[in-house]
Coordinates of C-alpha atoms in Angstrom, one line a residue:
M1 CA 13.8 185.9 305.2
P2 CA 17.3 186.3 304.4
D3 CA 18.9 183.7 302.3
I4 CA 21.8 182.0 303.6
G5 CA 24.5 182.0 301.5
R6 CA 23.4 184.5 299.3
V7 CA 24.0 188.1 298.6
N8 CA 21.2 190.1 301.3
R9 CA 20.3 193.7 302.1
L10 CA 20.4 193.7 306.5
T11 CA 19.9 196.4 308.5
V12 CA 22.7 197.1 310.8
S13 CA 21.2 197.2 314.9
R14 CA 23.2 197.4 317.7
Q15 CA 27.6 197.1 317.2
S16 CA 30.5 196.4 319.6
Q17 CA 33.7 196.7 320.4
A18 CA 34.4 193.4 317.7
G19 CA 31.8 194.7 315.0
F20 CA 28.4 194.4 314.0
Y21 CA 25.7 192.8 315.0
L22 CA 22.9 192.4 311.5
D23 CA 19.0 191.9 311.8
G24 CA 18.6 188.8 309.8
G25 CA 14.8 188.8 311.0
S26 CA 14.1 185.1 311.7
L27 CA 17.8 184.1 311.8
G28 CA 18.2 186.0 315.1
E29 CA 21.4 188.5 314.1
I30 CA 24.6 188.0 312.3
F31 CA 27.3 189.3 313.1
L32 CA 30.1 191.4 311.0
S33 CA 33.3 191.6 312.0
R34 CA 34.6 195.4 311.3
K35 CA 37.0 194.3 308.5
N36 CA 34.1 192.6 306.7
A37 CA 32.0 195.3 307.4
P38 CA 32.5 198.9 305.2
E39 CA 34.2 202.5 306.1
N40 CA 31.8 204.5 308.4
C41 CA 29.3 201.5 308.7
Q42 CA 26.9 203.0 310.8
I43 CA 23.8 201.8 312.7
G44 CA 20.4 201.5 310.7
D45 CA 22.7 201.5 307.5
V46 CA 20.9 199.4 305.2
I47 CA 24.4 197.0 303.1
D48 CA 23.9 194.4 300.8
G49 CA 25.9 191.3 303.6
F50 CA 26.5 187.9 302.2
I51 CA 25.4 185.1 305.1
H52 CA 27.8 182.0 306.2
H53 CA 28.8 180.2 309.3
H54 CA 31.7 180.5 311.0
S55 CA 33.9 177.5 312.2
D56 CA 31.8 177.3 315.3
G57 CA 28.6 177.4 313.2
S58 CA 26.8 180.9 314.4
L59 CA 25.7 183.0 311.1
I60 CA 28.0 185.7 310.1
A61 CA 28.3 188.5 307.2
S62 CA 30.5 189.6 304.7
N63 CA 30.5 192.7 302.8
K64 CA 32.6 190.7 300.2
T65 CA 31.2 189.1 297.9
P66 CA 32.1 185.9 297.1
L67 CA 33.4 184.5 293.2
A68 CA 30.2 182.0 293.7
Q69 CA 27.3 181.5 296.1
L70 CA 24.3 179.3 297.4
G71 CA 23.3 177.2 294.0
D72 CA 26.1 178.1 292.0
V73 CA 27.6 176.1 289.6
A74 CA 31.3 177.7 289.5
M75 CA 34.7 177.0 288.9
L76 CA 36.8 177.1 291.5
K77 CA 40.9 176.6 292.8
I78 CA 41.9 174.1 295.1
A79 CA 43.6 175.7 297.7
Q80 CA 44.3 173.1 300.0
I81 CA 43.6 169.7 301.0
N82 CA 43.8 167.9 304.3
D83 CA 42.2 165.3 306.1
T84 CA 38.9 166.7 306.4
G85 CA 38.7 167.4 302.8
A86 CA 39.9 169.7 300.2
F87 CA 38.9 173.7 300.1
L88 CA 37.8 176.0 297.7
D89 CA 39.3 179.8 297.1
W90 CA 35.6 181.3 296.5
G91 CA 36.8 185.2 298.0
L92 CA 36.4 185.0 300.8
D93 CA 38.5 184.2 304.0
K94 CA 36.7 181.6 305.4
E95 CA 37.0 179.1 302.2
L96 CA 34.2 176.3 301.5
L97 CA 34.6 173.0 302.1
L98 CA 34.4 170.4 299.2
P99 CA 33.8 166.5 301.5
Y100 CA 36.1 164.0 300.2
A101 CA 32.9 162.1 299.4
E102 CA 31.7 164.9 297.3
H103 CA 35.0 164.5 295.3
M104 CA 35.0 163.4 291.7
G105 CA 38.1 161.6 290.7
E106 CA 41.7 163.1 291.8
I107 CA 42.6 166.3 293.1
T108 CA 45.0 168.7 293.2
A109 CA 46.1 171.8 295.6
G110 CA 46.2 174.6 292.4
K111 CA 44.3 173.0 290.3
K112 CA 40.9 173.5 289.9
A113 CA 37.4 172.4 290.5
L114 CA 34.0 172.7 288.7
V115 CA 31.5 172.3 291.9
K116 CA 27.9 172.9 292.7
I117 CA 27.0 174.9 295.9
Y118 CA 24.2 173.7 298.3
L119 CA 23.4 172.9 301.7
D120 CA 24.0 169.3 303.3
K121 CA 22.2 167.8 305.9
S122 CA 23.7 169.9 308.4
Y123 CA 23.4 173.2 306.5
R124 CA 27.0 173.9 306.0
I125 CA 27.2 175.6 302.9
V126 CA 28.9 173.1 300.5
A127 CA 30.7 172.0 297.0
S128 CA 29.8 168.5 295.5
M129 CA 31.3 167.5 291.8
K130 CA 29.0 165.4 292.0
L131 CA 27.0 167.4 288.8
D132 CA 24.6 164.8 288.1
E133 CA 22.8 164.7 291.5
F134 CA 21.7 168.3 291.1
I135 CA 21.6 169.1 288.3
E136 CA 18.0 168.1 285.7
D137 CA 18.3 166.0 282.8
T138 CA 15.4 167.9 281.3
A139 CA 14.1 170.8 281.0
P140 CA 10.8 171.0 278.2
H141 CA 9.8 174.7 279.8
L142 CA 11.9 176.1 278.4
E143 CA 11.5 177.6 274.6
R144 CA 13.3 178.3 271.8
G145 CA 15.3 181.1 271.4
Q146 CA 15.6 181.6 275.3
R147 CA 19.1 183.5 275.7
F148 CA 20.9 182.2 279.5
E149 CA 25.1 182.6 281.2
V150 CA 26.1 178.4 280.7
I151 CA 29.3 176.6 282.3
V152 CA 31.1 173.9 280.3
A153 CA 31.3 171.6 282.2
G154 CA 32.6 168.6 279.6
K155 CA 33.1 167.0 276.6
T156 CA 31.0 164.8 274.8
E157 CA 30.9 162.3 271.9
L158 CA 28.4 164.9 270.0
G159 CA 29.7 167.7 271.8
F160 CA 30.2 169.5 275.2
K161 CA 27.4 169.3 278.1
A162 CA 26.7 172.6 279.4
V163 CA 24.5 174.1 283.1
I164 CA 21.8 175.9 281.5
D165 CA 21.0 178.6 284.9
N166 CA 22.6 176.3 287.4
E167 CA 20.2 174.1 287.2
Y168 CA 19.7 172.2 283.3
W169 CA 21.6 170.4 280.9
G170 CA 22.0 171.6 277.8
L171 CA 24.6 170.0 275.2
L172 CA 26.5 172.8 272.5
Y173 CA 26.9 170.9 269.4
D174 CA 30.7 170.5 268.2
S175 CA 29.5 170.8 264.3
D176 CA 27.9 174.6 265.1
L177 CA 31.1 175.6 266.7
V178 CA 34.1 178.1 265.7
R179 CA 36.6 176.6 268.5
P180 CA 36.9 174.1 271.6
L181 CA 35.8 175.1 274.5
R182 CA 37.7 174.7 278.1
K183 CA 35.9 173.2 281.1
G184 CA 34.5 175.5 283.3
E185 CA 34.0 178.3 280.9
T186 CA 30.9 180.3 280.6
L187 CA 29.2 182.6 278.1
T188 CA 26.4 183.0 276.6
A189 CA 24.2 180.1 274.4
Y190 CA 20.9 179.3 273.4
V191 CA 18.4 177.2 273.2
K192 CA 18.2 176.1 270.2
K193 CA 16.1 172.8 270.5
V194 CA 14.6 171.0 272.9
R195 CA 13.9 167.5 272.7
D196 CA 10.9 165.5 272.5
D197 CA 12.3 163.6 275.9
G198 CA 12.3 167.4 277.6
R199 CA 16.3 167.7 276.5
V200 CA 17.7 170.3 275.4
D201 CA 20.1 171.2 272.6
L202 CA 22.3 174.5 272.7
S203 CA 23.6 176.7 270.2
I204 CA 26.3 180.1 270.9
Q205 CA 24.8 181.9 267.7
P206 CA 21.4 183.7 268.3
I207 CA 18.1 181.8 267.5
N208 CA 15.9 183.6 264.7
I209 CA 13.0 182.9 265.8
G210 CA 11.1 184.4 262.6
G211 CA 13.5 183.9 260.4
N212 CA 16.7 183.5 258.7
D213 CA 18.7 186.8 259.6
I214 CA 22.4 185.4 257.7
S215 CA 20.9 185.2 255.0
A216 CA 20.1 189.3 254.7
K217 CA 24.1 189.7 256.3
I218 CA 25.3 187.3 253.2
I219 CA 22.9 190.1 250.9
A220 CA 24.3 193.6 253.2
Q221 CA 27.7 192.8 252.9
L222 CA 27.5 191.6 249.1
E223 CA 26.0 195.0 248.2
A224 CA 28.2 197.1 250.6
N225 CA 31.4 195.2 248.1
D226 CA 30.4 196.1 244.8
G227 CA 28.3 192.5 244.7
F228 CA 31.0 189.8 245.5
I229 CA 32.8 188.8 248.9
A230 CA 35.9 186.9 249.3
M231 CA 34.2 184.1 251.0
G232 CA 33.2 180.9 251.4
D233 CA 32.5 176.8 251.9
K234 CA 36.3 176.6 252.1
S235 CA 36.9 180.0 253.6
P236 CA 38.1 179.3 257.6
P237 CA 35.7 179.0 260.5
E238 CA 37.2 182.0 262.3
A239 CA 37.0 183.8 259.0
I240 CA 33.3 183.3 258.8
Y241 CA 32.8 184.4 262.8
S242 CA 34.5 187.5 263.1
V243 CA 32.1 188.3 259.4
F244 CA 29.3 187.1 260.5
G245 CA 29.4 185.3 263.5
V246 CA 27.6 182.2 262.7
S247 CA 30.0 179.2 262.1
K248 CA 31.3 177.7 259.1
K249 CA 28.0 175.0 259.5
I250 CA 25.3 177.7 259.1
F251 CA 27.1 180.1 256.5
K252 CA 27.4 177.6 254.5
Q253 CA 23.5 176.4 254.9
A254 CA 22.4 179.5 254.3
I255 CA 24.7 180.7 251.2
G256 CA 23.2 176.8 250.1
R257 CA 20.0 178.5 250.1
L258 CA 21.0 181.9 248.3
Y259 CA 22.6 179.9 246.1
K260 CA 19.3 177.3 245.3
Q261 CA 17.7 181.1 245.6
K262 CA 19.6 182.0 242.8
R263 CA 19.9 185.1 244.1
I264 CA 23.6 184.7 244.7
S265 CA 26.1 182.5 242.3
I266 CA 29.5 180.4 244.0
E267 CA 33.0 181.3 242.8
G268 CA 36.2 179.7 242.8
Q269 CA 37.3 182.9 244.6
G270 CA 34.2 183.6 246.9
I271 CA 29.9 184.1 246.1
R272 CA 28.9 186.1 243.8
L273 CA 25.9 188.3 244.3
L274 CA 23.3 188.1 241.0
K275 CA 21.1 191.5 239.8
P276 CA 17.9 190.5 240.0

């Protein structure tokens, strides 16, 4: 059965002067206006159609893909506010309702809100700013090293909360970051650790499950530069990240291990490769 609030593959079953009708299976026929249909649309064509509700409650489709779909967490612009609530621009002609009951804090037209898109009790597609009611605190089934696209939700004392896969909370620690993050920012993160209580720690650095590849990168960089690089524990985090793609903390840990292994010496201007 096609999913309301998502893009579906749908077949054009008939047409009228106003537009086309798509076969929605158990949902029945779904109207597609000529304005929202692909060019040269014909009966029998299979098209990608986003299913949502018309203002009268009937199901309609659009050939446009919205900025976010049902189940997604997204940062969307507040287009207008009236007695019903706020309305969000999600890339369709019909704006997305953010009911007053789902607001958190003060909202302003023209600003953006971080929301979860869901079906309410009346099966309307609406948005909520109350993410904690939809996002799980724990994800014990996740594994160290797994890669996800996450969206930053806000600052905490330890770092930044982020939503994993639109479903779970994770934490990015300040000590692992090379720059501050912005609410609503989407970035790639990796599962650093699943704690005993099931809560998830994240890292923006790839997690090497088999061993420490940062040390190998440092050695390779030294070998490519005649055994010396002008970079050490006092180097700016941005410079370290631009060369090695890791935070300053991880870089310092790596050179500390290499020093203890007597593979490098640490000098005032950088680090030097020691001969075997």
